[in-house]
Tab-separated table of N, CA and C and ligand atoms in Angstrom:
chain	number	residue	atom	x	y	z
M	1	MET	N	20.179	134.389	96.799
M	1	MET	CA	19.283	134.060	97.937
M	1	MET	C	20.031	134.097	99.276
M	2	GLU	N	19.457	134.217	100.422
M	2	GLU	CA	20.029	134.310	101.626
M	2	GLU	C	19.169	133.582	102.606
M	3	ILE	N	19.807	132.840	103.544
M	3	ILE	CA	19.007	132.137	104.639
M	3	ILE	C	19.775	132.214	105.879
M	4	THR	N	19.107	132.217	106.995
M	4	THR	CA	19.881	132.079	108.236
M	4	THR	C	19.375	130.802	108.875
M	5	THR	N	20.424	129.900	109.138
M	5	THR	CA	20.130	128.682	109.798
M	5	THR	C	20.301	128.739	111.292
M	6	HIS	N	19.432	128.297	112.125
M	6	HIS	CA	19.624	128.437	113.518
M	6	HIS	C	20.193	127.177	114.223
M	7	SER	N	20.482	126.168	113.569
M	7	SER	CA	21.102	124.917	114.049
M	7	SER	C	21.803	124.258	112.924
M	8	THR	N	22.602	123.145	113.300
M	8	THR	CA	23.252	122.452	112.231
M	8	THR	C	22.170	121.550	111.425
M	9	GLN	N	21.054	121.326	112.136
M	9	GLN	CA	19.987	120.535	111.495
M	9	GLN	C	19.368	121.342	110.365
M	10	GLU	N	19.284	122.768	110.609
M	10	GLU	CA	18.739	123.669	109.542
M	10	GLU	C	19.672	123.729	108.413
M	11	THR	N	20.995	123.639	108.755
M	11	THR	CA	22.112	123.777	107.765
M	11	THR	C	21.992	122.473	106.870
M	12	LYS	N	21.648	121.301	107.632
M	12	LYS	CA	21.638	120.031	106.882
M	12	LYS	C	20.374	120.215	105.891
M	13	GLU	N	19.255	120.773	106.441
M	13	GLU	CA	18.161	120.819	105.373
M	13	GLU	C	18.471	121.653	104.178
M	14	PHE	N	19.203	122.732	104.488
M	14	PHE	CA	19.600	123.693	103.416
M	14	PHE	C	20.409	122.813	102.502
M	15	ALA	N	21.376	122.059	103.039
M	15	ALA	CA	22.222	121.295	102.053
M	15	ALA	C	21.446	120.248	101.190
M	16	ASN	N	20.513	119.643	101.868
M	16	ASN	CA	19.636	118.819	101.029
M	16	ASN	C	19.025	119.454	99.866
M	17	LYS	N	18.599	120.692	100.039
M	17	LYS	CA	17.964	121.428	98.982
M	17	LYS	C	18.945	121.765	97.851
M	18	ILE	N	20.088	122.252	98.319
M	18	ILE	CA	21.222	122.610	97.334
M	18	ILE	C	21.604	121.330	96.518
M	19	ALA	N	21.667	120.207	97.204
M	19	ALA	CA	22.133	118.894	96.590
M	19	ALA	C	21.189	118.671	95.361
M	20	LYS	N	19.954	119.039	95.417
M	20	LYS	CA	18.973	118.675	94.207
M	20	LYS	C	19.446	119.431	92.944
M	21	GLY	N	20.288	120.506	93.093
M	21	GLY	CA	20.696	121.189	91.999
M	21	GLY	C	22.187	121.041	91.544
M	22	ILE	N	22.764	120.076	92.207
M	22	ILE	CA	24.172	119.733	91.925
M	22	ILE	C	24.236	118.520	90.948
M	23	SER	N	25.076	118.657	89.957
M	23	SER	CA	25.365	117.606	88.972
M	23	SER	C	26.873	117.503	88.753
M	24	LEU	N	27.199	116.291	88.213
M	24	LEU	CA	28.648	116.054	87.977
M	24	LEU	C	29.388	117.236	87.143
M	25	GLY	N	30.589	117.569	87.565
M	25	GLY	CA	31.305	118.454	86.708
M	25	GLY	C	31.157	119.917	87.424
M	26	MET	N	30.271	120.028	88.466
M	26	MET	CA	30.244	121.406	89.087
M	26	MET	C	31.248	121.633	90.106
M	27	ILE	N	31.677	122.911	90.256
M	27	ILE	CA	32.537	123.373	91.190
M	27	ILE	C	31.778	124.232	92.189
M	28	ILE	N	31.981	123.990	93.534
M	28	ILE	CA	31.307	124.755	94.558
M	28	ILE	C	32.405	125.451	95.482
M	29	ALA	N	32.339	126.725	95.510
M	29	ALA	CA	33.368	127.451	96.325
M	29	ALA	C	32.729	127.980	97.467
M	30	LEU	N	33.290	127.700	98.674
M	30	LEU	CA	32.749	128.109	99.966
M	30	LEU	C	33.504	129.129	100.609
M	31	TYR	N	32.966	130.248	100.801
M	31	TYR	CA	33.714	131.438	101.512
M	31	TYR	C	33.240	131.672	102.921
M	32	GLY	N	34.027	132.134	103.737
M	32	GLY	CA	33.646	132.495	105.068
M	32	GLY	C	34.770	132.114	106.129
M	33	ASP	N	34.665	132.979	107.282
M	33	ASP	CA	35.622	132.881	108.278
M	33	ASP	C	35.708	131.453	108.760
M	34	LEU	N	36.671	131.195	109.615
M	34	LEU	CA	36.918	130.081	110.572
M	34	LEU	C	35.649	129.806	111.338
M	35	GLY	N	35.178	128.481	111.276
M	35	GLY	CA	34.012	128.125	112.075
M	35	GLY	C	32.630	128.692	111.568
M	36	SER	N	32.753	129.215	110.365
M	36	SER	CA	31.447	129.711	109.799
M	36	SER	C	30.497	128.668	109.265
M	37	GLY	N	31.103	127.397	109.027
M	37	GLY	CA	30.115	126.344	108.819
M	37	GLY	C	30.477	125.674	107.472
M	38	LYS	N	31.561	125.993	106.788
M	38	LYS	CA	31.755	125.452	105.489
M	38	LYS	C	31.871	123.924	105.493
M	39	THR	N	32.759	123.290	106.447
M	39	THR	CA	32.947	121.900	106.445
M	39	THR	C	31.697	121.217	106.857
M	40	THR	N	30.980	121.771	107.803
M	40	THR	CA	29.538	121.301	108.303
M	40	THR	C	28.675	121.111	107.135
M	41	PHE	N	28.633	122.168	106.397
M	41	PHE	CA	27.759	122.213	105.086
M	41	PHE	C	28.166	121.094	104.048
M	42	THR	N	29.558	121.014	103.881
M	42	THR	CA	30.108	120.029	103.013
M	42	THR	C	29.724	118.567	103.427
M	43	ARG	N	29.766	118.358	104.708
M	43	ARG	CA	29.420	117.063	105.358
M	43	ARG	C	28.087	116.670	104.991
M	44	PHE	N	27.206	117.615	105.119
M	44	PHE	CA	25.764	117.335	104.729
M	44	PHE	C	25.550	117.256	103.322
M	45	LEU	N	26.276	118.047	102.505
M	45	LEU	CA	26.033	117.940	101.093
M	45	LEU	C	26.474	116.631	100.526
M	46	VAL	N	27.698	116.254	101.062
M	46	VAL	CA	28.377	114.870	100.540
M	46	VAL	C	27.230	113.710	100.908
M	47	GLU	N	26.725	113.824	102.145
M	47	GLU	CA	25.734	112.830	102.684
M	47	GLU	C	24.512	112.831	101.520
M	48	ALA	N	24.081	114.058	101.429
M	48	ALA	CA	22.827	114.206	100.603
M	48	ALA	C	23.066	113.684	99.145
M	49	LEU	N	24.335	113.812	98.626
M	49	LEU	CA	24.653	113.335	97.354
M	49	LEU	C	24.949	111.861	97.382
M	50	GLY	N	24.761	111.170	98.540
M	50	GLY	CA	24.831	109.802	98.652
M	50	GLY	C	26.282	109.172	98.707
M	51	GLU	N	27.238	109.973	99.067
M	51	GLU	CA	28.647	109.412	99.191
M	51	GLU	C	28.778	109.081	100.776
M	52	LYS	N	29.514	108.005	100.967
M	52	LYS	CA	29.857	107.463	102.223
M	52	LYS	C	31.092	107.960	102.736
M	53	GLY	N	31.284	107.954	104.040
M	53	GLY	CA	32.528	108.460	104.575
M	53	GLY	C	32.286	109.817	105.273
M	54	ARG	N	32.789	109.958	106.522
M	54	ARG	CA	32.359	111.247	107.294
M	54	ARG	C	33.420	112.305	106.843
M	55	VAL	N	32.907	113.297	106.324
M	55	VAL	CA	33.685	114.517	105.850
M	55	VAL	C	34.297	115.035	107.057
M	56	GLN	N	35.757	115.207	106.912
M	56	GLN	CA	36.522	115.861	107.989
M	56	GLN	C	37.267	117.109	107.396
M	57	SER	N	37.548	117.890	108.374
M	57	SER	CA	38.345	118.999	107.824
M	57	SER	C	39.645	118.589	107.177
M	58	PRO	N	39.702	118.981	105.961
M	58	PRO	CA	40.984	118.287	105.279
M	58	PRO	C	42.352	118.987	105.733
M	59	THR	N	42.248	119.843	106.768
M	59	THR	CA	43.387	120.667	107.199
M	59	THR	C	44.706	120.111	106.924
M	60	PHE	N	45.181	118.980	107.245
M	60	PHE	CA	46.569	118.412	106.943
M	60	PHE	C	46.626	117.866	105.641
M	61	VAL	N	45.575	117.275	105.078
M	61	VAL	CA	45.513	116.616	103.809
M	61	VAL	C	45.390	117.493	102.642
M	62	ILE	N	44.605	118.602	102.894
M	62	ILE	CA	44.325	119.589	101.929
M	62	ILE	C	43.122	119.020	100.834
M	63	ALA	N	43.317	117.918	100.415
M	63	ALA	CA	42.210	117.412	99.399
M	63	ALA	C	41.909	115.907	99.845
M	64	ARG	N	40.705	115.722	99.915
M	64	ARG	CA	40.124	114.335	100.099
M	64	ARG	C	39.185	113.956	99.066
M	65	LYS	N	38.931	112.629	98.894
M	65	LYS	CA	37.888	112.276	97.884
M	65	LYS	C	36.845	111.289	98.558
M	66	TYR	N	35.643	111.725	98.424
M	66	TYR	CA	34.495	110.952	98.790
M	66	TYR	C	33.762	110.526	97.534
M	67	GLY	N	33.808	109.272	97.035
M	67	GLY	CA	33.338	108.765	95.775
M	67	GLY	C	33.745	109.812	94.851
M	68	HIS	N	32.738	110.437	94.084
M	68	HIS	CA	33.005	111.260	92.983
M	68	HIS	C	33.130	112.819	93.377
M	69	ILE	N	33.240	112.975	94.632
M	69	ILE	CA	33.282	114.303	95.234
M	69	ILE	C	34.735	114.627	95.796
M	70	ASN	N	35.400	115.744	95.262
M	70	ASN	CA	36.621	116.171	95.762
M	70	ASN	C	36.306	117.293	96.807
M	71	HIS	N	36.971	117.181	97.985
M	71	HIS	CA	36.872	118.186	99.002
M	71	HIS	C	38.074	118.765	99.314
M	72	VAL	N	38.291	120.076	99.085
M	72	VAL	CA	39.643	120.759	99.113
M	72	VAL	C	39.600	121.940	100.073
M	73	ASP	N	40.536	122.108	100.806
M	73	ASP	CA	40.630	123.209	101.837
M	73	ASP	C	41.920	123.833	101.637
M	74	LEU	N	41.953	125.162	100.991
M	74	LEU	CA	43.292	125.834	100.672
M	74	LEU	C	43.859	126.679	101.850
M	75	TYR	N	43.200	126.561	102.990
M	75	TYR	CA	43.482	127.390	104.003
M	75	TYR	C	45.057	127.374	104.313
M	76	ARG	N	45.720	126.268	104.234
M	76	ARG	CA	47.148	126.174	104.659
M	76	ARG	C	48.023	126.550	103.477
M	77	LEU	N	47.468	126.715	102.262
M	77	LEU	CA	48.351	127.036	101.170
M	77	LEU	C	48.607	128.621	101.138
M	78	SER	N	49.758	128.943	100.623
M	78	SER	CA	50.062	130.376	100.659
M	78	SER	C	50.354	130.946	99.085
M	79	THR	N	50.440	130.032	98.040
M	79	THR	CA	50.663	130.592	96.692
M	79	THR	C	49.753	129.818	95.678
M	80	GLU	N	49.641	130.540	94.528
M	80	GLU	CA	48.821	130.019	93.466
M	80	GLU	C	49.487	128.746	92.983
M	81	GLN	N	50.805	128.771	93.052
M	81	GLN	CA	51.631	127.551	92.503
M	81	GLN	C	51.310	126.339	93.411
M	82	GLU	N	51.120	126.435	94.555
M	82	GLU	CA	50.831	125.281	95.524
M	82	GLU	C	49.447	124.846	95.111
M	83	VAL	N	48.629	125.684	94.729
M	83	VAL	CA	47.197	125.244	94.271
M	83	VAL	C	47.339	124.478	92.978
M	84	GLU	N	48.173	124.852	92.057
M	84	GLU	CA	48.406	124.187	90.913
M	84	GLU	C	49.094	122.786	91.079
M	85	ASP	N	50.097	122.792	92.072
M	85	ASP	CA	50.823	121.584	92.334
M	85	ASP	C	49.921	120.453	92.944
M	86	LEU	N	48.788	120.901	93.457
M	86	LEU	CA	47.806	119.948	94.093
M	86	LEU	C	47.034	119.328	93.092
M	87	GLY	N	47.151	119.732	91.758
M	87	GLY	CA	46.378	119.211	90.627
M	87	GLY	C	44.954	119.784	90.618
M	88	PHE	N	44.863	120.931	91.057
M	88	PHE	CA	43.523	121.553	91.297
M	88	PHE	C	42.793	121.768	89.787
M	89	LYS	N	43.598	122.114	88.881
M	89	LYS	CA	43.055	122.264	87.479
M	89	LYS	C	42.472	121.073	86.865
M	90	ASP	N	43.176	119.888	87.261
M	90	ASP	CA	42.596	118.633	86.673
M	90	ASP	C	41.275	118.415	87.448
M	91	MET	N	41.207	118.718	88.630
M	91	MET	CA	39.909	118.464	89.468
M	91	MET	C	38.847	119.165	88.875
M	92	VAL	N	39.031	120.630	88.528
M	92	VAL	CA	37.953	121.406	88.070
M	92	VAL	C	37.452	120.967	86.648
M	93	GLU	N	38.487	120.425	85.881
M	93	GLU	CA	38.264	120.150	84.438
M	93	GLU	C	37.570	118.699	84.443
M	94	ASP	N	37.635	117.984	85.458
M	94	ASP	CA	36.978	116.645	85.422
M	94	ASP	C	35.439	116.666	85.493
M	95	LYS	N	34.888	116.277	84.391
M	95	LYS	CA	33.333	116.481	84.281
M	95	LYS	C	32.660	115.324	84.974
M	96	GLU	N	33.532	114.324	85.507
M	96	GLU	CA	32.937	113.158	86.179
M	96	GLU	C	32.938	113.331	87.674
M	97	SER	N	33.356	114.477	88.147
M	97	SER	CA	33.454	114.666	89.583
M	97	SER	C	32.970	116.030	89.933
M	98	ILE	N	32.628	116.215	91.148
M	98	ILE	CA	32.123	117.489	91.828
M	98	ILE	C	33.217	118.034	92.739
M	99	THR	N	33.641	119.204	92.707
M	99	THR	CA	34.710	119.636	93.434
M	99	THR	C	34.088	120.734	94.437
M	100	ILE	N	34.363	120.551	95.781
M	100	ILE	CA	33.999	121.548	96.788
M	100	ILE	C	35.276	122.136	97.369
M	101	VAL	N	35.344	123.431	97.406
M	101	VAL	CA	36.609	124.048	97.804
M	101	VAL	C	36.394	125.213	98.885
M	102	GLU	N	36.979	124.991	100.086
M	102	GLU	CA	36.871	125.871	101.229
M	102	GLU	C	38.147	126.762	100.941
M	103	TRP	N	38.037	128.042	101.420
M	103	TRP	CA	39.114	129.069	101.207
M	103	TRP	C	39.566	129.121	99.830
M	104	PRO	N	38.837	129.434	98.911
M	104	PRO	CA	39.014	129.355	97.437
M	104	PRO	C	39.771	130.493	96.920
M	105	ASP	N	40.193	131.390	97.785
M	105	ASP	CA	40.719	132.628	97.206
M	105	ASP	C	41.969	132.466	96.262
M	106	LEU	N	42.893	131.648	96.668
M	106	LEU	CA	44.045	131.355	95.894
M	106	LEU	C	43.847	130.603	94.580
M	107	ALA	N	42.621	130.098	94.468
M	107	ALA	CA	42.316	129.281	93.191
M	107	ALA	C	41.332	130.142	92.332
M	108	GLU	N	41.047	131.414	92.737
M	108	GLU	CA	40.086	132.191	92.070
M	108	GLU	C	40.308	132.140	90.478
M	109	LYS	N	41.569	132.304	90.086
M	109	LYS	CA	41.846	132.276	88.526
M	109	LYS	C	41.422	130.817	87.898
M	110	LEU	N	41.450	129.860	88.663
M	110	LEU	CA	41.289	128.607	88.127
M	110	LEU	C	39.669	128.119	88.268
M	111	LEU	N	38.981	129.010	88.878
M	111	LEU	CA	37.650	128.653	89.023
M	111	LEU	C	36.805	129.016	87.803
M	112	PRO	N	36.045	128.042	87.295
M	112	PRO	CA	35.198	128.478	86.003
M	112	PRO	C	34.167	129.357	86.391
M	113	LYS	N	33.644	130.185	85.357
M	113	LYS	CA	32.666	131.149	85.430
M	113	LYS	C	31.367	130.681	86.200
M	114	ASP	N	30.957	129.496	85.903
M	114	ASP	CA	29.715	128.924	86.445
M	114	ASP	C	29.902	128.266	87.876
M	115	THR	N	31.057	128.584	88.435
M	115	THR	CA	31.234	128.110	89.927
M	115	THR	C	30.160	128.456	90.794
M	116	LEU	N	29.572	127.613	91.661
M	116	LEU	CA	28.588	127.939	92.600
M	116	LEU	C	29.301	128.409	93.849
M	117	ARG	N	29.057	129.753	94.131
M	117	ARG	CA	29.716	130.465	95.210
M	117	ARG	C	28.818	130.673	96.384
M	118	ILE	N	29.106	130.073	97.477
M	118	ILE	CA	28.318	130.203	98.743
M	118	ILE	C	29.047	130.926	99.782
M	119	TYR	N	28.468	131.784	100.545
M	119	TYR	CA	29.199	132.719	101.468
M	119	TYR	C	28.547	132.328	102.848
M	120	PHE	N	29.359	132.050	103.754
M	120	PHE	CA	28.958	131.674	105.241
M	120	PHE	C	29.366	132.788	106.062
M	121	GLU	N	28.575	133.135	107.019
M	121	GLU	CA	28.796	134.063	108.170
M	121	GLU	C	28.397	133.654	109.442
M	122	TYR	N	29.306	133.747	110.435
M	122	TYR	CA	28.977	133.449	111.784
M	122	TYR	C	27.972	134.583	112.461
M	123	ILE	N	26.951	134.152	112.915
M	123	ILE	CA	26.045	135.168	113.584
M	123	ILE	C	25.964	134.970	115.225
M	124	ASP	N	25.802	133.772	115.588
M	124	ASP	CA	26.050	133.454	117.025
M	124	ASP	C	26.289	132.065	117.162
M	125	GLU	N	26.468	131.467	118.348
M	125	GLU	CA	26.891	130.187	118.548
M	125	GLU	C	26.215	129.066	117.727
M	126	SER	N	24.736	129.257	117.546
M	126	SER	CA	24.102	128.302	116.738
M	126	SER	C	23.556	128.771	115.368
M	127	SER	N	23.785	130.048	115.043
M	127	SER	CA	23.300	130.549	113.775
M	127	SER	C	24.284	130.982	112.752
M	128	ARG	N	24.032	130.721	111.554
M	128	ARG	CA	24.963	131.019	110.468
M	128	ARG	C	24.179	131.726	109.316
M	129	ARG	N	24.626	132.785	108.759
M	129	ARG	CA	23.904	133.287	107.522
M	129	ARG	C	24.516	132.673	106.281
M	130	ILE	N	23.760	132.214	105.440
M	130	ILE	CA	24.321	131.666	104.194
M	130	ILE	C	23.809	132.298	102.959
M	131	LYS	N	24.714	132.817	102.151
M	131	LYS	CA	24.171	133.576	100.865
M	131	LYS	C	24.711	132.819	99.622
M	132	LEU	N	23.952	132.827	98.557
M	132	LEU	CA	24.531	132.364	97.245
M	132	LEU	C	23.860	133.025	96.099
J	1	ATP	N1	23.636	126.840	112.051
J	1	ATP	C1	24.767	126.130	112.055
J	1	ATP	N2	25.214	125.784	110.841
J	1	ATP	C2	26.461	125.110	110.580
J	1	ATP	N3	27.358	124.908	111.619
J	1	ATP	C3	26.933	125.325	112.976
J	1	ATP	C4	25.707	125.946	113.136
J	1	ATP	N4	25.543	126.243	114.348
J	1	ATP	C5	26.700	125.847	115.042
J	1	ATP	N5	27.586	125.311	114.117
J	1	ATP	C6	28.840	124.801	114.528
J	1	ATP	O1	29.842	125.589	113.996
J	1	ATP	C7	31.061	124.891	113.610
J	1	ATP	C8	31.357	125.146	112.236
J	1	ATP	O2	32.559	124.503	112.007
J	1	ATP	P1	33.090	124.111	110.473
J	1	ATP	O3	34.269	123.313	110.704
J	1	ATP	O4	31.966	123.671	109.687
J	1	ATP	O5	33.561	125.573	109.953
J	1	ATP	P2	34.496	125.986	108.618
J	1	ATP	O6	33.816	127.142	108.098
J	1	ATP	O7	34.767	124.817	107.882
J	1	ATP	O8	35.816	126.446	109.350
J	1	ATP	P3	37.356	126.389	108.826
J	1	ATP	O9	37.453	127.631	108.043
J	1	ATP	O10	38.079	126.291	110.093
J	1	ATP	O11	37.404	125.212	107.956
J	1	ATP	C9	30.633	123.440	113.875
J	1	ATP	O12	31.260	123.019	115.167
J	1	ATP	C10	29.161	123.370	113.857
J	1	ATP	O13	28.680	122.285	114.622
J	2	MG	MG1	36.431	123.915	107.137
């Protein structure tokens, strides 16, 4: 499916819909350029799933935890080894948590087959195309 959201509010409504299909143990991989809306979507998804704490770009921390949700951003990593050192394998194998990963390319081999992949694209200042 594909949708174009014309505001962050519309992205929030989209995240609310996606949240209904999310269950423990799922891995969600978010693809797309800088500023395409991955973290914004994550923030709304974490809210919709009922976890507290404002989602921030994990830029310097790489991984953060909000309740049972792991939010990982691999942008600053450069090798698959670094992804492993982060404990990524344990995260994706943990059936009691949900893992959301931005810039998932380096983790591709560790992503399970049933990973929910969502693609973000910048259209203009307030619009984003989202495909899954
Ligand atoms: N329709 C929209 N949906 C989502 N975000 C939007 C939309 N319109 C404008 N924005 C803005 O676009 C920006 C998206 O930034 P965000 O940090 O979510 O991107 P990102 O994909 O996580 O980037 P990065 O790769 O740097 O982590 C935010 O400032 C947000 O307010
Ligand atoms: Mg981000």
